[in-house]
mmCIF file of C-alpha atoms and ligand atoms in Angstrom:
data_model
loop_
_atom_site.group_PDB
_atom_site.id
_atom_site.type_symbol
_atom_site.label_atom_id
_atom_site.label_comp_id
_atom_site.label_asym_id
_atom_site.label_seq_id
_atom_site.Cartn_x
_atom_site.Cartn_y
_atom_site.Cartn_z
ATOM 1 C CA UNK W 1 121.860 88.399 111.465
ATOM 2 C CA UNK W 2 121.462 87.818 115.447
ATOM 3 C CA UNK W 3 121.759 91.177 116.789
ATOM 4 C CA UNK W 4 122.237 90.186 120.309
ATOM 5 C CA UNK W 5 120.294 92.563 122.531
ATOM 6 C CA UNK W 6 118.282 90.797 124.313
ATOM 7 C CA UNK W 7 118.168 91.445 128.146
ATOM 8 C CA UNK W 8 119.884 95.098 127.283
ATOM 9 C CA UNK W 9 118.269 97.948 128.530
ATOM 10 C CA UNK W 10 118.150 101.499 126.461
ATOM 11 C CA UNK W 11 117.110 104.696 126.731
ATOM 12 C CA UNK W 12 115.460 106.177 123.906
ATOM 13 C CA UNK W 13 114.814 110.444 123.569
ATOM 14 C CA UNK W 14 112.060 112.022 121.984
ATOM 15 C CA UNK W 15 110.357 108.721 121.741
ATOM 16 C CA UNK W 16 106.422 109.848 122.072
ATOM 17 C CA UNK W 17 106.086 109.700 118.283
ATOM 18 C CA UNK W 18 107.626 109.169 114.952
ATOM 19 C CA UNK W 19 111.615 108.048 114.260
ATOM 20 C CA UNK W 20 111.927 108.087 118.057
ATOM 21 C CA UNK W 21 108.894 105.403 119.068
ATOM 22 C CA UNK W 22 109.981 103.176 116.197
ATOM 23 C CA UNK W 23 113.261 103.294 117.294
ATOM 24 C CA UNK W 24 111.843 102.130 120.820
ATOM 25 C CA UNK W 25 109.613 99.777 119.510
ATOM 26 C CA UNK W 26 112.376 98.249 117.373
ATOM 27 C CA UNK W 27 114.398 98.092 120.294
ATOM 28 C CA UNK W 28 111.946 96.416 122.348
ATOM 29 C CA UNK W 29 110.919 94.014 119.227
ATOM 30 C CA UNK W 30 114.579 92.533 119.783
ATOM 31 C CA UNK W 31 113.796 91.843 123.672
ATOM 32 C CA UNK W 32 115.325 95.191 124.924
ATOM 33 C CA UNK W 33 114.008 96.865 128.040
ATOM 34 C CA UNK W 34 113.344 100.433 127.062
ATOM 35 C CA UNK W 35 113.124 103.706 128.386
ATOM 36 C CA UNK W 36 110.763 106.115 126.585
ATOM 37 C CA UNK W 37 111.292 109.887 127.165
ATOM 38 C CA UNK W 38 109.583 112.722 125.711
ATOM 39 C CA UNK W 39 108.329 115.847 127.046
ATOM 40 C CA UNK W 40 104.491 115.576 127.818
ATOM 41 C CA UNK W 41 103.360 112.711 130.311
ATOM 42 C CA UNK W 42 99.722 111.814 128.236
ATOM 43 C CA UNK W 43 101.826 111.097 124.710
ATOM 44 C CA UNK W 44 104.605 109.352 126.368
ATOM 45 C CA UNK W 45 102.233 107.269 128.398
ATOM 46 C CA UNK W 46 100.159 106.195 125.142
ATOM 47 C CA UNK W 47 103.723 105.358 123.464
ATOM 48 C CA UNK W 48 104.839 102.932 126.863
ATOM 49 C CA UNK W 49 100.555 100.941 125.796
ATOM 50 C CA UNK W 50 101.681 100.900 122.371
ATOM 51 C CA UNK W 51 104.767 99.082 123.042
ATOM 52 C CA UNK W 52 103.473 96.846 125.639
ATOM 53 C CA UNK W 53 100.813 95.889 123.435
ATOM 54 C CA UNK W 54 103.259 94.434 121.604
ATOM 55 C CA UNK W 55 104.829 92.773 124.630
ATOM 56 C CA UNK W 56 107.614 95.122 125.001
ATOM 57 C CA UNK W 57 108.948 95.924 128.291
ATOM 58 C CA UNK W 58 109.232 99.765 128.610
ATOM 59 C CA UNK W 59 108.891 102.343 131.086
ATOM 60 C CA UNK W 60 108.117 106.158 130.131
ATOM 61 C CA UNK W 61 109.590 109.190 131.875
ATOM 62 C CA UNK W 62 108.996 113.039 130.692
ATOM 63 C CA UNK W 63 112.055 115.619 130.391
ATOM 64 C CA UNK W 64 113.005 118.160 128.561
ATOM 65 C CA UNK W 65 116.407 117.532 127.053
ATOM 66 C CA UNK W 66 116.444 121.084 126.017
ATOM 67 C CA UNK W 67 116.644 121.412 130.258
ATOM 68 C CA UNK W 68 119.830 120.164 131.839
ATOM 69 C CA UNK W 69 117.751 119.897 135.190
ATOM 70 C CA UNK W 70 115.747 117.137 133.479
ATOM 71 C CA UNK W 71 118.019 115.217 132.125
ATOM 72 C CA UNK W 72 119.915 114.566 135.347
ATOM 73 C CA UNK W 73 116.142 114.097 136.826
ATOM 74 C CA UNK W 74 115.756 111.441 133.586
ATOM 75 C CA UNK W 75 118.996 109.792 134.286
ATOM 76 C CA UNK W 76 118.758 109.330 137.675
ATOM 77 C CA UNK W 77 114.984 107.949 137.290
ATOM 78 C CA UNK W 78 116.288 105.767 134.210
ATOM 79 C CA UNK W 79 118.861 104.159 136.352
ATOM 80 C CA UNK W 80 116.421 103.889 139.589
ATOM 81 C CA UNK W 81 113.599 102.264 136.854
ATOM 82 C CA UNK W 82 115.499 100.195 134.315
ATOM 83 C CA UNK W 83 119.064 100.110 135.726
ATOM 84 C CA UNK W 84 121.958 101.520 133.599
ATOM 85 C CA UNK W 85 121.380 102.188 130.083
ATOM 86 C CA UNK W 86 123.468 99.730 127.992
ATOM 87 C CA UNK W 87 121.862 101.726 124.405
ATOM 88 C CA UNK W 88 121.153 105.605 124.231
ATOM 89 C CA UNK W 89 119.434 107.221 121.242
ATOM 90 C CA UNK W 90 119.475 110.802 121.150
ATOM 91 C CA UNK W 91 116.442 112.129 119.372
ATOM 92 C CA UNK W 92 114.157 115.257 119.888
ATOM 93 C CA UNK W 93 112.229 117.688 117.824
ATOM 94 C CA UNK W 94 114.864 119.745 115.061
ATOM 95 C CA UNK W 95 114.886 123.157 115.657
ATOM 96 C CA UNK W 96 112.822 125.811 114.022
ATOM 97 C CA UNK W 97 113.229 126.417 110.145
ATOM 98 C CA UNK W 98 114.599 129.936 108.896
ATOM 99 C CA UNK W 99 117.090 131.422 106.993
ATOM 100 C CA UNK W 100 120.960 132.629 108.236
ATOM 101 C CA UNK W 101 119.932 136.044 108.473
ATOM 102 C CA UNK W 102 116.717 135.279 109.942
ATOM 103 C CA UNK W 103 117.363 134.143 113.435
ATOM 104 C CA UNK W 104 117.317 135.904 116.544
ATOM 105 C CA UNK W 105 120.289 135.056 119.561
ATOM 106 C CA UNK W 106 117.771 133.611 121.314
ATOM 107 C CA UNK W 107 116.372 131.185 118.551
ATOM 108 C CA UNK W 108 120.251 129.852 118.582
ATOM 109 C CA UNK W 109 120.978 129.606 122.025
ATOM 110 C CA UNK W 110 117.570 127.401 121.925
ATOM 111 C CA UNK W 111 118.632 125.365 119.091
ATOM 112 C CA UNK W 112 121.953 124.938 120.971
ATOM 113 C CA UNK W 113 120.419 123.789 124.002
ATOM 114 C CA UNK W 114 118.123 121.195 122.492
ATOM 115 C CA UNK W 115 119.984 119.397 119.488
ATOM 116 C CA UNK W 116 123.645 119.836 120.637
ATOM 117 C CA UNK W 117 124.152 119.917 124.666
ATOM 118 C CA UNK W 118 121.655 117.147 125.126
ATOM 119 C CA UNK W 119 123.936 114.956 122.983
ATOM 120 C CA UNK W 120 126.423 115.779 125.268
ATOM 121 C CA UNK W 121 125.021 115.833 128.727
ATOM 122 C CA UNK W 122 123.221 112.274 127.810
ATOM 123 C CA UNK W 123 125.990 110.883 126.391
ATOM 124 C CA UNK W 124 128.173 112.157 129.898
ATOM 125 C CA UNK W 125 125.227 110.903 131.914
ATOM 126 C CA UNK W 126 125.463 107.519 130.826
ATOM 127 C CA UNK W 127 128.568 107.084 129.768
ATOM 128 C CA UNK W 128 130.499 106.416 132.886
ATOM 129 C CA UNK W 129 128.483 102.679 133.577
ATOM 130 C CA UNK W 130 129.091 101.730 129.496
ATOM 131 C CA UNK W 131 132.679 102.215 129.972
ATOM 132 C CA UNK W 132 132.903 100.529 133.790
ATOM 133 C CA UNK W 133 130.222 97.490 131.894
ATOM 134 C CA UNK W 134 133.111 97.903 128.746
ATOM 135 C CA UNK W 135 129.937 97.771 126.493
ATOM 136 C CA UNK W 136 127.734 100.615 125.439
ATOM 137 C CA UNK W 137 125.692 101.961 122.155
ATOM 138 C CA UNK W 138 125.550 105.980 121.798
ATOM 139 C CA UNK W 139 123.410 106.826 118.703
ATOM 140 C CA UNK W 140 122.485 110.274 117.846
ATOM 141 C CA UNK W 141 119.587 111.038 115.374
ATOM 142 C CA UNK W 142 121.120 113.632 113.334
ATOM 143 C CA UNK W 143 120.234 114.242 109.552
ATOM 144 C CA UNK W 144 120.437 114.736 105.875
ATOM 145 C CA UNK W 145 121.768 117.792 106.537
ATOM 146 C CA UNK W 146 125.329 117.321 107.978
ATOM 147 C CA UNK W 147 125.723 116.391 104.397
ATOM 148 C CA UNK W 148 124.212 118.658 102.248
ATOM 149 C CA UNK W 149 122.762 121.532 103.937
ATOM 150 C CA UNK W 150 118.780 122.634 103.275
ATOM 151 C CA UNK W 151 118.253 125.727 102.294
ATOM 152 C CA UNK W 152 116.055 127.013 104.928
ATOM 153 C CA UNK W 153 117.112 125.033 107.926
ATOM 154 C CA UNK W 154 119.825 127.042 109.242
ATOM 155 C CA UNK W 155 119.769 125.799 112.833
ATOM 156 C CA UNK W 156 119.688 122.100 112.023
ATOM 157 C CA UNK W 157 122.474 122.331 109.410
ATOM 158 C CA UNK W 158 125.040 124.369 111.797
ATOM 159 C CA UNK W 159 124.064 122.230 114.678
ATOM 160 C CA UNK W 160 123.930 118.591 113.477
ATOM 161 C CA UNK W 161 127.401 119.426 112.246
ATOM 162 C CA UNK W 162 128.311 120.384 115.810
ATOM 163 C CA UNK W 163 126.625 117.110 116.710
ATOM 164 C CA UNK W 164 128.470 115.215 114.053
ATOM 165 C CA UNK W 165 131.983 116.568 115.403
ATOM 166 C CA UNK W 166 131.512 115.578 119.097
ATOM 167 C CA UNK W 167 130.198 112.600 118.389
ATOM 168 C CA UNK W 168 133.255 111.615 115.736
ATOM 169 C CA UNK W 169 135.457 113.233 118.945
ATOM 170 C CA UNK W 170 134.119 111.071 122.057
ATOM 171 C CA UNK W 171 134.261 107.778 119.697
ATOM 172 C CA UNK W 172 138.002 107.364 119.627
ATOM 173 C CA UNK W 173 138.010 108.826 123.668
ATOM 174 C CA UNK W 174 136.109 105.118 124.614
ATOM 175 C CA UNK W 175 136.593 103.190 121.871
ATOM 176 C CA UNK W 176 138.547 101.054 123.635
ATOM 177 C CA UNK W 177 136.021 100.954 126.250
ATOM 178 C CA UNK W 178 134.201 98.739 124.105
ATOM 179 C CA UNK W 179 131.179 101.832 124.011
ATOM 180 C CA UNK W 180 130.439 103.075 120.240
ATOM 181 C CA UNK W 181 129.455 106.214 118.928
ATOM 182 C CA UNK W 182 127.337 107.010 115.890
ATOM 183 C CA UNK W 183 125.191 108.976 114.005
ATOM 184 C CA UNK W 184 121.855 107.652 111.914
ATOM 185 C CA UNK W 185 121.177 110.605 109.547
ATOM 186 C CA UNK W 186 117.314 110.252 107.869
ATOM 187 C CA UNK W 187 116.790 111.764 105.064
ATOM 188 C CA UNK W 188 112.857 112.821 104.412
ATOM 189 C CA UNK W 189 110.585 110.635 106.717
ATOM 190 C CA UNK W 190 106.912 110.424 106.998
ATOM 191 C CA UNK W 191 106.289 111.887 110.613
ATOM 192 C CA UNK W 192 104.523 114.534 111.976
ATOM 193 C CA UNK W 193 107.980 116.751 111.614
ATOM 194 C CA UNK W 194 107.669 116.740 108.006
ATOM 195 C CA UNK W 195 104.226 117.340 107.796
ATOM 196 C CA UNK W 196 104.814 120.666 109.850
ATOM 197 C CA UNK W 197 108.384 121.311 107.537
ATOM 198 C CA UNK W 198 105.874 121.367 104.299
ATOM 199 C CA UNK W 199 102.305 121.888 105.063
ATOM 200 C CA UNK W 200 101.469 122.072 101.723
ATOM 201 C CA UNK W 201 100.433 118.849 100.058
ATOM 202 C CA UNK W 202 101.310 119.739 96.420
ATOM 203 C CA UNK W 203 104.939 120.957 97.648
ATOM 204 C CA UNK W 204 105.145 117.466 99.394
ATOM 205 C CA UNK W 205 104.195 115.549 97.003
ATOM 206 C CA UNK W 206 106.811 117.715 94.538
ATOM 207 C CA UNK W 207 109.716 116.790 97.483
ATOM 208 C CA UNK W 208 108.685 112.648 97.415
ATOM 209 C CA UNK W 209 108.628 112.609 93.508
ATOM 210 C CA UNK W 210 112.508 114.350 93.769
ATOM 211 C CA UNK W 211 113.337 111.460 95.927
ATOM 212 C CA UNK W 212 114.945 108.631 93.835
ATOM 213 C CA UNK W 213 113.303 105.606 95.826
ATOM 214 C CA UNK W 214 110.065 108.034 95.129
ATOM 215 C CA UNK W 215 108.971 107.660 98.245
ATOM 216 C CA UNK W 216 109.206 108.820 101.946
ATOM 217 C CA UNK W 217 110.729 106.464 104.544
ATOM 218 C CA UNK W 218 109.202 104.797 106.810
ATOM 219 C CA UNK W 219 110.115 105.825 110.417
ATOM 220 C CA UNK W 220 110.793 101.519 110.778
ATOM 221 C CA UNK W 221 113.214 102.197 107.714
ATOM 222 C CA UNK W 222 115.130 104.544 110.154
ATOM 223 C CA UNK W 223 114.675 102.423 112.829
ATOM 224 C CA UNK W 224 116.090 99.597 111.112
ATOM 225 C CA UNK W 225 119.637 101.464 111.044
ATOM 226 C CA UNK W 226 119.757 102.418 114.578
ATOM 227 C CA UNK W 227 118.965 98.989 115.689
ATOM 228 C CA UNK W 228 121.733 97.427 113.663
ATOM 229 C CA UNK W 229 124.655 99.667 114.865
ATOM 230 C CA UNK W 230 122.921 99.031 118.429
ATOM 231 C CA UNK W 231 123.814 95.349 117.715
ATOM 232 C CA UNK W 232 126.779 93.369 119.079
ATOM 233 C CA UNK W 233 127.824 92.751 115.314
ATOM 234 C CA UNK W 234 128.187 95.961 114.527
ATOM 235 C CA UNK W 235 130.905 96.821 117.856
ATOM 236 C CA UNK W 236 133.383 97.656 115.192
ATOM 237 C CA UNK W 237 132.184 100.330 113.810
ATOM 238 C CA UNK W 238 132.226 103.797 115.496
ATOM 239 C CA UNK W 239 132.509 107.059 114.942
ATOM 240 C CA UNK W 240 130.432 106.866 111.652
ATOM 241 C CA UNK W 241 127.594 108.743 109.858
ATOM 242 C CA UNK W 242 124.770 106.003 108.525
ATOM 243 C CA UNK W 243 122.806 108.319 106.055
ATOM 244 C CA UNK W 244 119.100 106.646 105.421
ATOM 245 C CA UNK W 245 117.498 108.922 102.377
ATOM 246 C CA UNK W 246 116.445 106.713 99.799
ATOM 247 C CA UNK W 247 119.724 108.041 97.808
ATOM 248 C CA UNK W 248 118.468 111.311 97.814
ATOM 249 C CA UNK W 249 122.287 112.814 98.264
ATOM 250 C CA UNK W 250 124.300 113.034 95.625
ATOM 251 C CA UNK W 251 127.765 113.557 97.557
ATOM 252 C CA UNK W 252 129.902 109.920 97.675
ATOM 253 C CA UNK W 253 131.214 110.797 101.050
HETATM 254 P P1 NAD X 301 108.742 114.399 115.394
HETATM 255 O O1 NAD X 301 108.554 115.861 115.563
HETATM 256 O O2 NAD X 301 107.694 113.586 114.727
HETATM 257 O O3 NAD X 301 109.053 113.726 116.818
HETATM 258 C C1 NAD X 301 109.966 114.330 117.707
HETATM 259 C C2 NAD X 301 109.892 113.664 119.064
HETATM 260 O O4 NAD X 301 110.744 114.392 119.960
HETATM 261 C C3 NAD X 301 108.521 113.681 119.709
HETATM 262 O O5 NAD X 301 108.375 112.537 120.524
HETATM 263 C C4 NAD X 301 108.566 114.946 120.581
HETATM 264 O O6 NAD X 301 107.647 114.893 121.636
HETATM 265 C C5 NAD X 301 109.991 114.866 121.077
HETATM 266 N N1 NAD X 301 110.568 116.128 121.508
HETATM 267 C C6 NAD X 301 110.524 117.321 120.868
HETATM 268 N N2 NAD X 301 111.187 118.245 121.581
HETATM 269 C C7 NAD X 301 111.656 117.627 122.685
HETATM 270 C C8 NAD X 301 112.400 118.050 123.803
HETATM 271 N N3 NAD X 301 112.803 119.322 123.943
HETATM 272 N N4 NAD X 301 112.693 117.145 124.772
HETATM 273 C C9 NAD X 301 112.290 115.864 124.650
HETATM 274 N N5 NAD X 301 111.580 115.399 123.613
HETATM 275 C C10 NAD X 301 111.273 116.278 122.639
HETATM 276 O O7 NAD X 301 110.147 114.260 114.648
HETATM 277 P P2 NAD X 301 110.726 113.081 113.720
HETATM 278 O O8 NAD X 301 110.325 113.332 112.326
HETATM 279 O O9 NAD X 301 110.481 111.772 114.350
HETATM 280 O O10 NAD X 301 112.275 113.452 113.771
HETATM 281 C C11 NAD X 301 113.140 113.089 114.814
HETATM 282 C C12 NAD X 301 114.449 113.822 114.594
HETATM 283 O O11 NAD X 301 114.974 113.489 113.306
HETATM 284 C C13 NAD X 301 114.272 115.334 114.618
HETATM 285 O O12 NAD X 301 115.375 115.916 115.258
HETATM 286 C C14 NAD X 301 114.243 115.700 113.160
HETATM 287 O O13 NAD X 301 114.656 117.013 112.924
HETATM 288 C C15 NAD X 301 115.198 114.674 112.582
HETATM 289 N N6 NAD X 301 114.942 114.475 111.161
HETATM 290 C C16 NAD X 301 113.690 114.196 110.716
HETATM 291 C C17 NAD X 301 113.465 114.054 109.355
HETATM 292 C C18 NAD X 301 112.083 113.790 108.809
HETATM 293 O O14 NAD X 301 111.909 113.882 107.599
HETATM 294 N N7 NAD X 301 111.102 113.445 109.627
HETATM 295 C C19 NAD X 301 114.545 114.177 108.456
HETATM 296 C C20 NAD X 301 115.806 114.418 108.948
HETATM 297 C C21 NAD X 301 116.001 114.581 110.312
#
C-alpha cells in the first residue's frame, strides 16, 4: 500500500526515545518532514542525528507538554520551522504507577496535565490549519489500558479513558473537515518505560511469556500502526481505537 505522505510535515511528542522516535523515524522513512519534541535539548538533539542519518528531514524542539506555556512556545516554533503540521502524534511519558487509594491530589492534577490536556491543547493548536488545509492526522498514543485496566496503574487507566472520550468527541466535530482522529493503544513494548514499570527481570520475563505472540513489541511494531492511519488510505477511518498487544486482551471490543 502507497501511503501517500510524502512532502507532509508532522509533529511528533515525546519523540527523544522509544514508541515516540520510531514513530518519527517511520514518519520520516515515508519522506515526511518531522518535528521531534521532547523535554531535554541533549536527547532530542541525538534523536534529530539519528534520523538524519537515515536521511530524514527533521527538526527538534524541547517542551514540556505537561506546560501549556510550552506548547504554545512548540507550536509557534513548529509552524515558524516546518510550517503547519499536516500529522500530530501525541505521545509523552505515562504517569506514575500506584494504586486508587494511593495517590495524592497533586499526583492527579499532574497526571491530568501531562496525558490528558496536552491531547487537547495540541490537538487545538494545530487543528485550526488541518481544517482550513481540509486534511489533517491527530493520533494519540494511548494504551492497553482503556481496555482492560492494570492493576496498579491507576492514573493511566482513568486518564487514557479521558483521552479516549475526547478524542472519539472532536472526530465527528471535523470529520468533515477531512482531519481524523485516533488512538494507537500498545500493549507491552520494549522501551525504557517498561523497563522502569518492571525492574525485575524474572517478573519481566513472567509478563512476555503471558503474552500470546510471547514476545514484546517492537516500538517499529507500534510505529507501524500510527503510520498507517497517518496515511491518505486510511482518511476513512476516525474516531477509532487501534489496539497493538500481540493479542494480549481478551475483550472482542
Ligand atoms: P518512554 O518513557 O520510553 O518514552 C517517553 C518519551 O516521552 C521520551 O521521549 C520522554 O523524553 C518523553 N516525555 C516524557 N515526559 C514528557 C513531557 N512531560 N513532555 C514531553 N515529552 C515527555 O515511553 P514509551 O514506552 O515509548 O511509551 C510512550 C507512551 O506509550 C507512554 O505514554 C506510555 O505510557 C505508553 N505505553 C507504553 C507501553 C510500553 O509497554 N512501553 C505500553 C502501553 C502504553
Amino acid at each position: 500500500m502507497h501511503l501517500g505522505l510524502e512532502g507532509k510535515r508532522a509533529l511528533v511528542t515525546g519523540a527523544s526515545q522509544g514508541i515516540g522516535l520510531a514513530v518519527a523515524k517511520g514518519l520520516a522513512a515515508e519522506g515526511v518532514e518531522v518535528a521531534l519534541s521532547a523535554r531535554t535539548a541533549t536527547t532530542l538533539e541525538a534523536a534529530v542525528s539519528a534520523l538524519r542519518a537515515l536521511g530524514g528531514r527533521a527538526v527538534g524542539i524541547p517542551a514540556d507538554v505537561s506546560r501549556p506555556d510550552e506548547i504554545a512556545r512548540l507550536l509557534t516554533r513548529v509552524r515558524e520551522e516546518l510550517g503547519a503540521p499536516d500529522i500530530l502524534v501525541v505521545n509523552a511519558g505515562g504517569p506514575p504507577a500506584g494504586t486508587p487509594t494511593a495517590l495524592s491530589e497533586a499526583a492527579w492534577a499532574k497526571a491530568h496535565e501531562l496525558t490528558l490536556m496536552s491531547a487537547v491543547r495540541l490537538a487545538d493548536g494545530v487543528l485550526p490549519a488541518m481544517r482550513t488545509a481540509r486534511w489533517g492526522r491527530i493520533i494519540n498514543i494511548t494504551s492497553v489500558s482503556v481496555k482492560e485496566p492494570i492493576l496498579n496503574l491507576t492514573l493511566s487507566n482513568a486518564l487514557r479513558a479521558a483521552v479516549t472520550g475526547f478524542a472519539k468527541t472532536l472526530s465527528v466535530e471535523v470529520a468533515a473537515d477531512g482531519v481524523t482522529v485516533n488512538n494507537v493503544a500498545p500493549g507491552y513494548t520494549a522501551t525504557e518505560r517498561l523497563n522502569e514499570l518492571f525492574e525485575d527481570a524474572a517478573a519481566r520475563a513472567r509478563l512476555e511469556a503471558s503474552i500470546p505472540a510471547k514476545r514484546f513489541a517492537d516500538p517499529a511494531e507500534i510505529a507501524a500502526a500510527v503510520l498507517f492511519l497517518a496515511s491518505v488510505p486510511a482518511a476513512y477511518i476516525t474516531g477509532q481505537t487501534l489496539v497493538v498487544d500481540g493479542g494480549a486482551t481478551k475483550g472482542v471490543h
